[in-house]
Every structure is written in C-alpha cells, then in structure tokens.
Amino acid sequence: MEPHRMFRQVPLAPHQLIQDITPQSDLFVLAHMGVPRIDIDDWTLTVGGLVNESMTFTYDRIRQLPKREIQAFHQCAGYPKNPQLPTRRIGNMVWGGADLKTLLESVGILPAARFLWSFGHDYGEYDGFHADPYVKDLPLDRLLQSDVLLAYEINGEPLDALHGYPLRLLIPGFYGTNSVKWLSRLELADRRAEGPFTTLLYNDPVAPSPGHPAGGTRPVWHVAPESVIVSPAPNAKIGRGPVEIWGRAWADGGVASVEVSMDGGRSWYAAELGKQIDRSWQTFSLAWHPQGEGNAVLMSRAADKMGAIQPDAGWRNAVYAVPVTMTGL
Ligand SMILES: Nc1nc2c(c(=O)[nH]1)N[C@H]1C(S)=C(S)[C@@H](COP(=O)(O)O)O[C@H]1N2
Ligand SMILES: [Mo]
C-alpha cells in the first residue's frame, strides 16, 4: 500500500460543482488506511459464503460480462464519529461495470442469505481501530434492486488507483463508505459483518421514539436529502439582477422538491427542479430580483420522496448557507 495510512483528496467546494459530470481527477478521495497498488496479474475476485458454489473471477472475466453504465452521485458520509458535521464531499459520475445482481445469481444465492459482505485489499489502522481488511456490508434486498455495480470505469476511463482500481462496488443512493474499493472478495451471509467499519464506526445514533424508548443506532446506508448552491459563490457581489440562483440536490431515491431562501431561512420559495438521470444529482434554479443593498444569506433545502427534509443545522446534511453582498447597482 502506498501510502499505508489515511489518505484524503479534498473535495470540490460547492461553488466549484459547475460540471454536471465530475471528472475522476476532481473527485474527492477517501481511504481510511491507505491506497493498495494492485498488479492486475495477481488480482481476482472471489464470491463465496451462502452461495451454491463459490467462484473466482479474473479482471478479464468481469469485463466480459454485460456492461452497464449508470449515472449516479457519490457522497462521503463524513467523519464516522461526527455525523453532525457536514463535509459536502460529493461528485456525480457515469459509472461503468458489471451488474452485481446478475453475477450473484449466476453463482446462486442460498435462501438464508440476507447481507452481502464486501472486502477490500486494504488493511491497517484508522483512528485507533485496526481492520484487516476493510469490510462493509449491505442488505440483500437493496442489492436485488439491480443497480449495484461492480464498477471498473468512471466516465469511460478505468478506475485510477485512488478510486479503487481494478474493481469497486458502486451502490447508488448509499453513502460512499459502503462502496468498497479495491475489491478482493464478496460473501453472502445471514447477518451483518463484524469489523470496526460495520459494528463500531458508521452507525448513527437514533433518538428514542414511542415503541423504541432506548433509541439505538442505524447503519449509515441511505443518503439523506441534501442540496448546495453552486452559484452565486460565497461572498459574491450581486447587482440588481435578475440573478439565477442554482445548485445541486440529491437523495437516495431522488429529490422531490427544493426550496430556496434569500433571507437566511425566514422565507422559502419553490425552486425549479431538473430531472434525474438514472441515480444522478439534480439541478435546481430560481430567478432572484435582489431588493436594495447590503448583505443577504442564500440557502437551499431539499426534500426526498419519503418527505424527509434537510435540517437547519446539527447533522451531516444540514442546510448550506451562502453569504452575498447586494450592491444595488
Ligand atoms: N476498500 C475501501 N473502500 C472504501 C474506503 C476505504 O477506506 N477502503 N473508503 C470509503 C469511503 S468512506 C468513501 S467516502 C468512498 C470514497 O470513494 P472515492 O475515494 O472513490 O471518492 O470509498 C469507500 N470505499
Ligand atoms: Mo467517506
């Protein structure tokens, strides 16, 4: 592994999300324990656990399977110990690869299987935890929706080493942490996987509720509704207008609506929402006629199709605020 320690590439800031499709070289990188450098001649993918017969695939074999391309956003959940902190690490790419459901069905899923465990080639230390290797899991019912990829391409290019070469998972609508890079092994199981990244980290606290007085935790799987204003940029000087306020919005299952505020969240106006392509982010926009001069705070908030809405503060998908100055000119 090179390096063999946590490695991050900083994300584009919200006002830099100008392109509908994020180039691979601009995509944020998250590697908890470092970056495996894999020689393709030594690499295979083994599929086992609760299957009829375990099987091993070469890179060529995976690439011979029918190829699917899915446009999908990809978002990091942020710091596993601090789900309150928004990090807004987001990109939107066209992912190319083999359909995982088809591959698993060809191996034969046994009826007792309920989770897919996915193993990376990376191992080591992260924040006082030790993992050998990186393991995540996902519920099988999500997987059988038929849009989970064994991805070997981003935007038509092979994955680079930082983004998981030669093969990674891509689970549209799930936080990035679940889309395991540098895959080595897949296993079907009847329970959740053990290891720091499934049992200790990436489990959000859930508030007590009627029927669940103790609260508990929930795995960091589904992406909650979120949006950012791309333009105007923070601290922009705004003339008399009209000014187009526009940005990106995303949620697992797609965004239902986006509202925009020009007065720091006191009043909200429905934005126009662009359509979703496959599992992509969506563009929203609103024409603004600034009144007077002085400071204004622009905000956006998205709602998903289940009715969940971005919180004002205190959670990873909290509303993003853009201060601007109205010149009155
Ligand atoms: N094997 C492995 N897969 C991994 C990780 C990792 O540390 N090891 N990090 C995860 C996290 S937290 C995120 S946000 C995404 C980041 O993918 P990217 O670096 O391609 O943007 O990869 C996920 N897959
Ligand atoms: Mo992440």
Tab-separated table of C-alpha atoms and ligand atoms in Angstrom:
chain	number	residue	atom	x	y	z
A	1	MET	CA	0.000	0.000	0.000
A	2	GLU	CA	1.231	3.492	-0.826
A	3	PRO	CA	0.678	5.393	1.384
A	4	HIS	CA	-0.142	2.986	4.210
A	5	ARG	CA	-2.090	5.461	6.339
A	6	MET	CA	-5.222	7.534	5.987
A	7	PHE	CA	-5.320	9.385	2.691
A	8	ARG	CA	-7.762	12.075	1.567
A	9	GLN	CA	-8.068	14.241	-1.517
A	10	VAL	CA	-10.056	17.356	-0.737
A	11	PRO	CA	-13.399	17.703	-2.493
A	12	LEU	CA	-14.505	20.430	-4.857
A	13	ALA	CA	-16.214	23.207	-2.898
A	14	PRO	CA	-19.937	23.653	-3.628
A	15	HIS	CA	-19.327	26.668	-5.899
A	16	GLN	CA	-16.930	24.515	-7.956
A	17	LEU	CA	-19.564	21.888	-8.826
A	18	ILE	CA	-20.089	23.580	-12.184
A	19	GLN	CA	-19.865	20.484	-14.370
A	20	ASP	CA	-22.786	18.061	-14.489
A	21	ILE	CA	-20.298	15.177	-14.607
A	22	THR	CA	-17.390	15.326	-12.185
A	23	PRO	CA	-14.052	14.339	-13.785
A	24	GLN	CA	-12.395	11.423	-11.970
A	25	SER	CA	-9.343	13.604	-11.275
A	26	ASP	CA	-11.554	16.123	-9.417
A	27	LEU	CA	-13.413	13.531	-7.365
A	28	PHE	CA	-12.650	13.535	-3.642
A	29	VAL	CA	-10.684	10.543	-2.343
A	30	LEU	CA	-11.258	8.772	0.957
A	31	ALA	CA	-9.031	5.901	2.008
A	32	HIS	CA	-9.130	5.103	5.731
A	33	MET	CA	-5.962	3.048	5.888
A	34	GLY	CA	-4.144	3.885	2.672
A	35	VAL	CA	-4.126	3.035	-1.008
A	36	PRO	CA	-3.425	-0.500	-2.273
A	37	ARG	CA	-1.467	-0.567	-5.542
A	38	ILE	CA	-2.695	-3.665	-7.346
A	39	ASP	CA	-0.971	-5.663	-10.086
A	40	ILE	CA	-3.761	-6.911	-12.321
A	41	ASP	CA	-1.984	-10.226	-12.978
A	42	ASP	CA	-2.197	-11.047	-9.266
A	43	TRP	CA	-5.793	-9.917	-8.846
A	44	THR	CA	-9.010	-11.987	-8.702
A	45	LEU	CA	-12.440	-11.576	-7.152
A	46	THR	CA	-13.786	-14.491	-5.116
A	47	VAL	CA	-17.509	-14.834	-4.452
A	48	GLY	CA	-18.465	-17.168	-1.617
A	49	GLY	CA	-20.392	-17.640	1.603
A	50	LEU	CA	-24.078	-18.579	1.282
A	51	VAL	CA	-23.903	-19.419	-2.438
A	52	ASN	CA	-24.367	-22.674	-4.318
A	53	GLU	CA	-20.727	-22.843	-5.248
A	54	SER	CA	-18.027	-20.302	-4.613
A	55	MET	CA	-16.374	-18.866	-7.737
A	56	THR	CA	-13.322	-16.818	-8.652
A	57	PHE	CA	-13.323	-14.222	-11.430
A	58	THR	CA	-10.406	-12.630	-13.264
A	59	TYR	CA	-10.480	-8.991	-14.376
A	60	ASP	CA	-10.963	-10.109	-17.995
A	61	ARG	CA	-13.876	-12.326	-16.999
A	62	ILE	CA	-15.584	-9.437	-15.160
A	63	ARG	CA	-15.102	-7.192	-18.181
A	64	GLN	CA	-16.652	-9.806	-20.476
A	65	LEU	CA	-19.922	-9.709	-18.514
A	66	PRO	CA	-22.638	-7.447	-19.984
A	67	LYS	CA	-21.611	-3.862	-19.234
A	68	ARG	CA	-23.949	-1.392	-17.568
A	69	GLU	CA	-23.491	2.337	-17.275
A	70	ILE	CA	-25.260	4.258	-14.522
A	71	GLN	CA	-25.030	7.958	-13.831
A	72	ALA	CA	-25.007	8.325	-10.066
A	73	PHE	CA	-23.936	10.783	-7.410
A	74	HIS	CA	-21.361	9.642	-4.881
A	75	GLN	CA	-21.163	11.205	-1.438
A	76	CYS	CA	-18.938	10.618	1.562
A	77	ALA	CA	-20.818	10.388	4.861
A	78	GLY	CA	-18.107	12.491	6.544
A	79	TYR	CA	-16.395	11.690	9.817
A	80	PRO	CA	-17.799	8.434	11.214
A	81	LYS	CA	-17.528	9.702	14.785
A	82	ASN	CA	-19.102	13.044	13.955
A	83	PRO	CA	-22.271	12.651	11.878
A	84	GLN	CA	-23.264	16.173	12.975
A	85	LEU	CA	-20.578	17.760	10.808
A	86	PRO	CA	-21.434	18.464	7.158
A	87	THR	CA	-18.462	17.787	4.850
A	88	ARG	CA	-20.254	18.059	1.476
A	89	ARG	CA	-17.920	15.664	-0.316
A	90	ILE	CA	-19.965	14.993	-3.422
A	91	GLY	CA	-19.486	14.125	-7.078
A	92	ASN	CA	-21.654	12.868	-9.930
A	93	MET	CA	-20.195	10.414	-12.395
A	94	VAL	CA	-21.090	7.862	-15.052
A	95	TRP	CA	-20.084	4.514	-13.590
A	96	GLY	CA	-19.403	1.535	-15.844
A	97	GLY	CA	-19.232	-2.059	-14.755
A	98	ALA	CA	-20.907	-5.421	-14.376
A	99	ASP	CA	-24.285	-5.818	-12.720
A	100	LEU	CA	-23.722	-7.381	-9.300
A	101	LYS	CA	-27.152	-8.984	-9.101
A	102	THR	CA	-26.583	-10.884	-12.349
A	103	LEU	CA	-23.202	-12.080	-11.173
A	104	LEU	CA	-24.546	-13.249	-7.807
A	105	GLU	CA	-27.462	-15.020	-9.421
A	106	SER	CA	-25.044	-16.863	-11.677
A	107	VAL	CA	-23.257	-18.092	-8.539
A	108	GLY	CA	-26.591	-18.992	-6.881
A	109	ILE	CA	-27.801	-17.188	-3.749
A	110	LEU	CA	-28.872	-19.545	-0.934
A	111	PRO	CA	-32.208	-18.700	0.748
A	112	ALA	CA	-30.616	-17.947	4.155
A	113	ALA	CA	-28.542	-15.062	2.711
A	114	ARG	CA	-29.573	-11.595	3.927
A	115	PHE	CA	-26.436	-9.470	3.649
A	116	LEU	CA	-23.592	-9.026	1.225
A	117	TRP	CA	-20.184	-8.565	2.808
A	118	SER	CA	-17.587	-6.858	0.642
A	119	PHE	CA	-13.862	-6.970	1.354
A	120	GLY	CA	-11.204	-4.560	0.140
A	121	HIS	CA	-7.482	-5.194	-0.284
A	122	ASP	CA	-6.621	-2.503	2.259
A	123	TYR	CA	-5.840	-3.138	5.907
A	124	GLY	CA	-4.237	-1.280	8.791
A	125	GLU	CA	-5.048	1.389	11.343
A	126	TYR	CA	-7.702	4.085	11.350
A	127	ASP	CA	-8.357	6.385	14.298
A	128	GLY	CA	-7.310	3.827	16.912
A	129	PHE	CA	-9.094	0.935	15.189
A	130	HIS	CA	-7.466	-1.964	13.384
A	131	ALA	CA	-9.031	-3.649	10.378
A	132	ASP	CA	-7.717	-6.482	8.245
A	133	PRO	CA	-9.123	-5.953	5.719
A	134	TYR	CA	-11.679	-3.136	5.126
A	135	VAL	CA	-15.114	-4.809	5.215
A	136	LYS	CA	-18.575	-3.355	4.680
A	137	ASP	CA	-21.982	-4.934	4.306
A	138	LEU	CA	-25.314	-4.150	2.705
A	139	PRO	CA	-28.764	-5.673	2.925
A	140	LEU	CA	-29.522	-8.084	0.138
A	141	ASP	CA	-32.922	-6.528	-0.633
A	142	ARG	CA	-31.107	-3.300	-1.647
A	143	LEU	CA	-28.763	-5.263	-3.828
A	144	LEU	CA	-31.525	-7.080	-5.636
A	145	GLN	CA	-32.855	-3.739	-6.958
A	146	SER	CA	-30.454	-4.417	-9.795
A	147	ASP	CA	-28.476	-1.194	-9.973
A	148	VAL	CA	-25.474	-2.103	-7.839
A	149	LEU	CA	-22.351	-2.252	-9.958
A	150	LEU	CA	-19.037	-3.978	-9.846
A	151	ALA	CA	-17.531	-0.846	-11.311
A	152	TYR	CA	-14.300	-0.749	-13.314
A	153	GLU	CA	-14.862	2.622	-15.016
A	154	ILE	CA	-15.645	6.217	-14.118
A	155	ASN	CA	-16.747	8.409	-17.041
A	156	GLY	CA	-15.477	5.801	-19.510
A	157	GLU	CA	-11.948	5.663	-18.028
A	158	PRO	CA	-10.580	2.767	-15.983
A	159	LEU	CA	-10.673	3.458	-12.250
A	160	ASP	CA	-7.426	5.009	-11.074
A	161	ALA	CA	-5.612	3.585	-8.054
A	162	LEU	CA	-7.090	6.171	-5.687
A	163	HIS	CA	-10.662	5.365	-6.695
A	164	GLY	CA	-10.404	1.597	-6.407
A	165	TYR	CA	-8.531	0.026	-9.342
A	166	PRO	CA	-9.201	-2.572	-10.558
A	167	LEU	CA	-12.734	-3.066	-9.219
A	168	ARG	CA	-15.035	-1.460	-6.672
A	169	LEU	CA	-18.644	-1.544	-5.632
A	170	LEU	CA	-20.956	1.301	-6.534
A	171	ILE	CA	-24.209	1.347	-4.597
A	172	PRO	CA	-26.253	4.254	-5.975
A	173	GLY	CA	-28.044	6.166	-3.226
A	174	PHE	CA	-25.916	4.753	-0.401
A	175	TYR	CA	-23.166	6.798	1.254
A	176	GLY	CA	-19.741	6.301	-0.303
A	177	THR	CA	-18.343	4.368	2.644
A	178	ASN	CA	-20.390	1.362	1.530
A	179	SER	CA	-18.955	1.316	-1.994
A	180	VAL	CA	-15.872	-0.736	-1.219
A	181	LYS	CA	-12.803	-0.041	-3.355
A	182	TRP	CA	-10.023	-2.481	-4.363
A	183	LEU	CA	-12.440	-5.418	-4.030
A	184	SER	CA	-10.955	-8.819	-3.238
A	185	ARG	CA	-13.893	-10.904	-2.043
A	186	LEU	CA	-17.677	-10.899	-1.772
A	187	GLU	CA	-19.525	-13.094	0.668
A	188	LEU	CA	-23.210	-13.696	1.244
A	189	ALA	CA	-24.149	-14.053	4.901
A	190	ASP	CA	-27.148	-14.328	7.204
A	191	ARG	CA	-26.012	-11.485	9.496
A	192	ARG	CA	-24.119	-8.178	9.464
A	193	ALA	CA	-20.349	-8.257	9.059
A	194	GLU	CA	-18.027	-7.838	12.022
A	195	GLY	CA	-15.252	-5.288	11.999
A	196	PRO	CA	-14.791	-1.669	13.032
A	197	PHE	CA	-16.322	-0.190	9.867
A	198	THR	CA	-19.636	-2.048	10.263
A	199	THR	CA	-20.072	-2.526	14.025
A	200	LEU	CA	-18.388	0.486	15.654
A	201	LEU	CA	-17.993	3.206	13.052
A	202	TYR	CA	-20.698	4.300	10.580
A	203	ASN	CA	-23.660	3.652	12.886
A	204	ASP	CA	-25.698	6.766	13.553
A	205	PRO	CA	-27.403	7.275	16.915
A	206	VAL	CA	-31.192	7.130	16.654
A	207	ALA	CA	-33.272	9.209	19.061
A	208	PRO	CA	-35.694	7.355	21.358
A	209	SER	CA	-39.232	7.151	19.986
A	210	PRO	CA	-42.532	5.561	21.020
A	211	GLY	CA	-42.021	1.819	20.779
A	212	HIS	CA	-38.212	2.276	20.782
A	213	PRO	CA	-37.555	4.013	24.098
A	214	ALA	CA	-33.859	3.138	24.110
A	215	GLY	CA	-33.190	4.634	20.672
A	216	GLY	CA	-30.250	2.694	19.266
A	217	THR	CA	-28.200	3.009	16.124
A	218	ARG	CA	-28.770	2.783	12.400
A	219	PRO	CA	-26.167	1.798	9.772
A	220	VAL	CA	-25.038	4.671	7.562
A	221	TRP	CA	-26.578	3.366	4.343
A	222	HIS	CA	-29.230	5.571	2.640
A	223	VAL	CA	-28.244	9.089	1.596
A	224	ALA	CA	-30.472	11.700	3.262
A	225	PRO	CA	-31.754	14.634	1.154
A	226	GLU	CA	-29.175	17.349	0.636
A	227	SER	CA	-28.501	20.334	-1.609
A	228	VAL	CA	-25.883	23.015	-2.181
A	229	ILE	CA	-25.985	26.320	-4.001
A	230	VAL	CA	-23.337	26.373	-6.751
A	231	SER	CA	-23.959	29.939	-7.879
A	232	PRO	CA	-23.692	32.617	-6.629
A	233	ALA	CA	-20.433	31.724	-4.878
A	234	PRO	CA	-19.859	32.713	-1.246
A	235	ASN	CA	-19.149	36.448	-0.826
A	236	ALA	CA	-20.177	37.258	-4.402
A	237	LYS	CA	-21.206	40.832	-5.198
A	238	ILE	CA	-24.677	40.792	-6.695
A	239	GLY	CA	-26.062	43.516	-8.928
A	240	ARG	CA	-29.716	44.335	-9.437
A	241	GLY	CA	-30.436	41.166	-11.320
A	242	PRO	CA	-32.325	39.115	-12.093
A	243	VAL	CA	-29.783	36.665	-10.750
A	244	GLU	CA	-30.051	32.937	-11.239
A	245	ILE	CA	-29.563	31.015	-8.006
A	246	TRP	CA	-28.736	27.431	-8.912
A	247	GLY	CA	-27.280	24.334	-7.369
A	248	ARG	CA	-27.271	20.565	-6.972
A	249	ALA	CA	-29.637	18.412	-4.949
A	250	TRP	CA	-29.567	14.694	-4.250
A	251	ALA	CA	-31.115	11.965	-2.110
A	252	ASP	CA	-31.455	8.208	-2.200
A	253	GLY	CA	-34.460	7.598	-4.432
A	254	GLY	CA	-34.308	11.095	-5.939
A	255	VAL	CA	-35.295	14.561	-4.783
A	256	ALA	CA	-38.969	15.547	-4.549
A	257	SER	CA	-38.542	19.318	-4.195
A	258	VAL	CA	-36.040	22.074	-3.425
A	259	GLU	CA	-36.753	25.408	-1.778
A	260	VAL	CA	-34.513	28.467	-1.763
A	261	SER	CA	-34.286	31.269	0.776
A	262	MET	CA	-32.706	34.688	0.218
A	263	ASP	CA	-33.169	35.893	3.789
A	264	GLY	CA	-31.239	33.364	5.834
A	265	GLY	CA	-34.094	30.865	6.135
A	266	ARG	CA	-37.008	33.097	7.167
A	267	SER	CA	-38.950	32.665	3.932
A	268	TRP	CA	-38.654	29.906	1.343
A	269	TYR	CA	-39.573	29.737	-2.368
A	270	ALA	CA	-40.028	26.649	-4.529
A	271	ALA	CA	-37.148	26.234	-6.989
A	272	GLU	CA	-37.425	24.661	-10.400
A	273	LEU	CA	-36.084	21.116	-10.201
A	274	GLY	CA	-34.310	19.396	-13.097
A	275	LYS	CA	-34.843	15.749	-13.877
A	276	GLN	CA	-32.798	12.876	-12.564
A	277	ILE	CA	-30.737	10.766	-14.965
A	278	ASP	CA	-30.503	7.223	-13.562
A	279	ARG	CA	-29.389	7.941	-9.967
A	280	SER	CA	-27.719	11.308	-10.620
A	281	TRP	CA	-27.882	14.508	-8.654
A	282	GLN	CA	-30.440	17.065	-9.862
A	283	THR	CA	-30.071	20.731	-10.714
A	284	PHE	CA	-32.350	23.335	-9.174
A	285	SER	CA	-32.696	27.009	-10.022
A	286	LEU	CA	-34.603	30.128	-9.114
A	287	ALA	CA	-34.585	33.652	-10.577
A	288	TRP	CA	-33.904	36.249	-7.905
A	289	HIS	CA	-34.569	40.002	-8.065
A	290	PRO	CA	-32.470	41.399	-5.214
A	291	GLN	CA	-34.101	44.331	-3.402
A	292	GLY	CA	-31.912	47.122	-2.059
A	293	GLU	CA	-28.311	46.806	-0.970
A	294	GLY	CA	-26.417	45.117	1.842
A	295	ASN	CA	-25.882	41.562	2.963
A	296	ALA	CA	-28.085	38.601	2.150
A	297	VAL	CA	-27.807	34.924	3.061
A	298	LEU	CA	-28.863	32.420	0.405
A	299	MET	CA	-29.875	28.880	1.381
A	300	SER	CA	-31.394	25.824	-0.223
A	301	ARG	CA	-33.171	22.834	1.272
A	302	ALA	CA	-34.152	19.593	-0.422
A	303	ALA	CA	-36.856	17.082	0.452
A	304	ASP	CA	-36.819	13.448	-0.606
A	305	LYS	CA	-39.771	11.398	-1.812
A	306	MET	CA	-40.368	9.991	1.673
A	307	GLY	CA	-40.975	13.530	2.968
A	308	ALA	CA	-37.642	13.884	4.799
A	309	ILE	CA	-36.210	17.392	4.591
A	310	GLN	CA	-32.760	18.868	5.237
A	311	PRO	CA	-32.300	20.057	8.827
A	312	ASP	CA	-31.221	23.641	9.567
A	313	ALA	CA	-28.148	22.503	11.489
A	314	GLY	CA	-26.642	19.697	13.533
A	315	TRP	CA	-26.469	16.869	11.014
A	316	ARG	CA	-24.309	15.849	8.042
A	317	ASN	CA	-26.934	17.031	5.530
A	318	ALA	CA	-27.601	20.383	7.233
A	319	VAL	CA	-28.560	23.378	5.086
A	320	TYR	CA	-25.669	25.175	3.374
A	321	ALA	CA	-25.628	28.978	3.588
A	322	VAL	CA	-24.064	31.365	1.069
A	323	PRO	CA	-23.492	34.947	2.238
A	324	VAL	CA	-23.532	37.518	-0.577
A	325	THR	CA	-23.498	41.293	-0.872
A	326	MET	CA	-26.156	43.148	-2.855
A	327	THR	CA	-24.615	46.228	-4.488
A	328	GLY	CA	-27.900	47.752	-5.572
A	329	LEU	CA	-26.242	48.643	-8.910
B	1	LIG	N1	-11.558	-0.624	0.485
B	1	LIG	C1	-12.008	0.592	0.853
B	1	LIG	N2	-13.108	1.068	0.263
B	1	LIG	C2	-13.576	2.296	0.596
B	1	LIG	C3	-12.932	3.091	1.574
B	1	LIG	C4	-11.767	2.550	2.195
B	1	LIG	O1	-11.141	3.181	3.054
B	1	LIG	N3	-11.338	1.313	1.796
B	1	LIG	N4	-13.446	4.321	1.901
B	1	LIG	C5	-14.871	4.500	1.670
B	1	LIG	C6	-15.340	5.874	1.847
B	1	LIG	S1	-15.517	6.450	3.432
B	1	LIG	C7	-15.753	6.628	0.802
B	1	LIG	S2	-16.472	8.137	1.030
B	1	LIG	C8	-15.561	6.163	-0.602
B	1	LIG	C9	-14.752	7.188	-1.343
B	1	LIG	O2	-14.608	6.813	-2.686
B	1	LIG	P1	-13.630	7.668	-3.606
B	1	LIG	O3	-12.333	7.806	-2.850
B	1	LIG	O4	-13.523	6.920	-4.868
B	1	LIG	O5	-14.292	9.004	-3.805
B	1	LIG	O6	-14.893	4.921	-0.666
B	1	LIG	C10	-15.289	3.997	0.298
B	1	LIG	N5	-14.696	2.721	-0.022
B	2	MO	MO	-16.482	8.501	3.309
